[in-house]
XYZ file of N, CA and C in Angstrom:
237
model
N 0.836 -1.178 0.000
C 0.000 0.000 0.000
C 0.886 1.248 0.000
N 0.521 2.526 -0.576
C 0.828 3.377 -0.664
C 1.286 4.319 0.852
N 2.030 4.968 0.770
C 2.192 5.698 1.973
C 1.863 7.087 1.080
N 1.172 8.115 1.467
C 0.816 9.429 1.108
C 0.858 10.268 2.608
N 0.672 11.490 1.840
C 1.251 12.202 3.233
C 0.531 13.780 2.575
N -0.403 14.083 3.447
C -1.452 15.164 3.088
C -0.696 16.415 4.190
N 0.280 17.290 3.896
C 0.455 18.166 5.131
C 0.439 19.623 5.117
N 0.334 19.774 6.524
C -0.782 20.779 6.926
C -1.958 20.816 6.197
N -2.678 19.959 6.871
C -4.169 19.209 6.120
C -5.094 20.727 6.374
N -4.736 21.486 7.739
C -5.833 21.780 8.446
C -6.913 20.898 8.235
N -8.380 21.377 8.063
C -9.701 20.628 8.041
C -10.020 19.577 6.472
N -8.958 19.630 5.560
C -8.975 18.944 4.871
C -8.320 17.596 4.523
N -8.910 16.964 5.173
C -8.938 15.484 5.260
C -8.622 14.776 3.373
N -7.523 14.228 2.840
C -7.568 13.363 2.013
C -7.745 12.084 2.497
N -8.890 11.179 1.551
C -8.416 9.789 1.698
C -7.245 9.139 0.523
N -6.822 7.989 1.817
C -6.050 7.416 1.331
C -4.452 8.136 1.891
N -4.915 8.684 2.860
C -3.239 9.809 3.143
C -3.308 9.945 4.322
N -2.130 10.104 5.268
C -2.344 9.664 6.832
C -2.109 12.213 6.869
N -3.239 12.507 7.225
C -2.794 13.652 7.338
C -2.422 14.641 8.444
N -2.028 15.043 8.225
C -0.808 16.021 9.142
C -0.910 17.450 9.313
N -1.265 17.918 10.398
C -1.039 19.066 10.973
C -0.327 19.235 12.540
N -0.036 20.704 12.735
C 0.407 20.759 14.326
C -0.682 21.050 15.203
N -2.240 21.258 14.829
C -3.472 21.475 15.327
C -3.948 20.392 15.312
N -4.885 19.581 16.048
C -5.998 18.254 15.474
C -7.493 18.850 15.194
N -7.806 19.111 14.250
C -9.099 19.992 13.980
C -10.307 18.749 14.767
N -11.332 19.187 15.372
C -12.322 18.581 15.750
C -13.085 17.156 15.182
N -12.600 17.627 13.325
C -13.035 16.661 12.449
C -12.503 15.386 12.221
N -11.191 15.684 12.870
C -10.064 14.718 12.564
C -10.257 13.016 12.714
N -10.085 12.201 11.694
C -10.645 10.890 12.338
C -8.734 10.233 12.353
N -8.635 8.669 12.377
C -7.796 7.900 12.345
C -6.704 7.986 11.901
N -6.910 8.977 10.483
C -5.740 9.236 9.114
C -5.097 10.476 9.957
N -5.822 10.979 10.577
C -4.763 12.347 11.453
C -3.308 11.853 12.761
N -2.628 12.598 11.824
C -1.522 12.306 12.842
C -0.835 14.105 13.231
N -0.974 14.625 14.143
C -0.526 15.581 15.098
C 1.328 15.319 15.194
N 1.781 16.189 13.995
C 3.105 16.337 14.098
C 3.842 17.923 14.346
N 4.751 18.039 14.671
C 5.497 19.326 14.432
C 6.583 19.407 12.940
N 6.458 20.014 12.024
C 7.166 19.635 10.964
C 8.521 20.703 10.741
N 8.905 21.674 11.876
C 9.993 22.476 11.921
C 10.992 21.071 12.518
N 10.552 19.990 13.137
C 11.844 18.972 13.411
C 11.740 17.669 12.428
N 12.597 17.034 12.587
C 12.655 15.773 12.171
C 11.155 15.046 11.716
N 10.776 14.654 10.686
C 9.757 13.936 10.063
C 9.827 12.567 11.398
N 8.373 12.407 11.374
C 8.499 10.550 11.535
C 8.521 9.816 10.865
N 8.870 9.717 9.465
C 8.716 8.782 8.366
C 10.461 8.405 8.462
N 10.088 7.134 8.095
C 11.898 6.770 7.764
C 12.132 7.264 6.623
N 13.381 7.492 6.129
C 14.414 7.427 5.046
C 13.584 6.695 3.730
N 13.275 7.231 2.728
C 12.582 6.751 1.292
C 11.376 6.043 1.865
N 10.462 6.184 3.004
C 9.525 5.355 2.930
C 7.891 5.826 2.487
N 7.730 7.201 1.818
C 6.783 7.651 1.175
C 6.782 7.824 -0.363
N 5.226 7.634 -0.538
C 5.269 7.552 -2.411
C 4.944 9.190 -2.885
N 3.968 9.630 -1.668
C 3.419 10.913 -2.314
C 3.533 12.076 -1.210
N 3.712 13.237 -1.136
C 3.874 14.009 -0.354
C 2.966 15.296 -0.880
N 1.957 15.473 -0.307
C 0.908 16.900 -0.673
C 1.191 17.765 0.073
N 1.683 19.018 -0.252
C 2.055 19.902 0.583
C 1.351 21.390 0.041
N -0.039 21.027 0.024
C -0.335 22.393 -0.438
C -0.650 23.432 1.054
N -0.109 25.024 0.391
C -0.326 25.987 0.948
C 0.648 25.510 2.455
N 1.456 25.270 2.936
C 2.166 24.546 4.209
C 3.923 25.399 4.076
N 4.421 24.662 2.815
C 6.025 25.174 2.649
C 6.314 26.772 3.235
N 4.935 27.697 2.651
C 5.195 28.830 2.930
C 5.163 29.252 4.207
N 4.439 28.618 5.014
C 4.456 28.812 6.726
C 5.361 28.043 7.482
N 6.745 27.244 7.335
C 7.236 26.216 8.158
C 8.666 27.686 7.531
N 9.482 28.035 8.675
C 10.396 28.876 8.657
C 11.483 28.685 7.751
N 11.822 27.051 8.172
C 13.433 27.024 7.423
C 13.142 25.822 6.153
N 12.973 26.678 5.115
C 12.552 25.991 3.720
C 13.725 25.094 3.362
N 14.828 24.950 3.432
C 16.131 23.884 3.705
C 15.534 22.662 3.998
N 15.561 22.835 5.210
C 15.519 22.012 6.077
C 13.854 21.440 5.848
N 12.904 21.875 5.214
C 11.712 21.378 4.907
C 11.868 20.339 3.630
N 12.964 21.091 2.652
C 12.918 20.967 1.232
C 13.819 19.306 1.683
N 14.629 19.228 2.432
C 15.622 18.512 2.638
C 14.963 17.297 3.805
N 13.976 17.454 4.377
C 13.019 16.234 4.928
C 12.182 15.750 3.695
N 11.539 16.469 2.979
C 10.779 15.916 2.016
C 11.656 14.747 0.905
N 12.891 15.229 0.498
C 13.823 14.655 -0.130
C 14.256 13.568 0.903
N 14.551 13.413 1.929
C 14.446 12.329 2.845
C 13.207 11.288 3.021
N 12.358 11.706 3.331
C 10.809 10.929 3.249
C 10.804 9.976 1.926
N 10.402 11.202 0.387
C 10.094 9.855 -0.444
C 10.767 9.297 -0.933
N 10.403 8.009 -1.323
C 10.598 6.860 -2.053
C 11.439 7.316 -3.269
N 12.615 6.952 -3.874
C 12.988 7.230 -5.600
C 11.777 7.048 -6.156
N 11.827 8.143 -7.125
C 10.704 8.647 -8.127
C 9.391 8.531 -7.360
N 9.470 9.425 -5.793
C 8.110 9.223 -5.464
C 7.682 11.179 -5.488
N 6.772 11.539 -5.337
C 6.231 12.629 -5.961
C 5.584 13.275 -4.706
């Protein structure tokens, strides 16, 4: 199965994607996981296929270090 990764979901829930914010909105069911994304990811080393990062990059301070977890997270040729 796919690993996807919906972040800074706020209230928008994808299926099929475990999603991610530093808030848990009220709505939040199972797929929500409550991370901080200025540190270290919890994903191992290449173990994601897809990474959604809309509207998020621009609010997390050190774009490096964002740009450079994401490149850590996925999978070769994962998107």
């Amino acid at each position: 199965m796919e690993l996807r990764l919906n972040l800074g979901c706020s209230t928008t829930m994808h299926p099929n994607s475990i999603n991610v914010d530093c808030y848990r909105p009220p709505e939040a069911d199972d797929s929500f996981l409550q991370a901080d994304l200025t540190q270290r990811w919890p994903w191992e080393d290449s173990s994601v296929d897809h990474i959604r990062a809309h509207d998020i990059i621009e609010h997390l301070e050190d774009k490096v270090f964002t740009m450079n977890e994401i490149h850590r997270c996925l999978k070769p040729g994962g998107s």
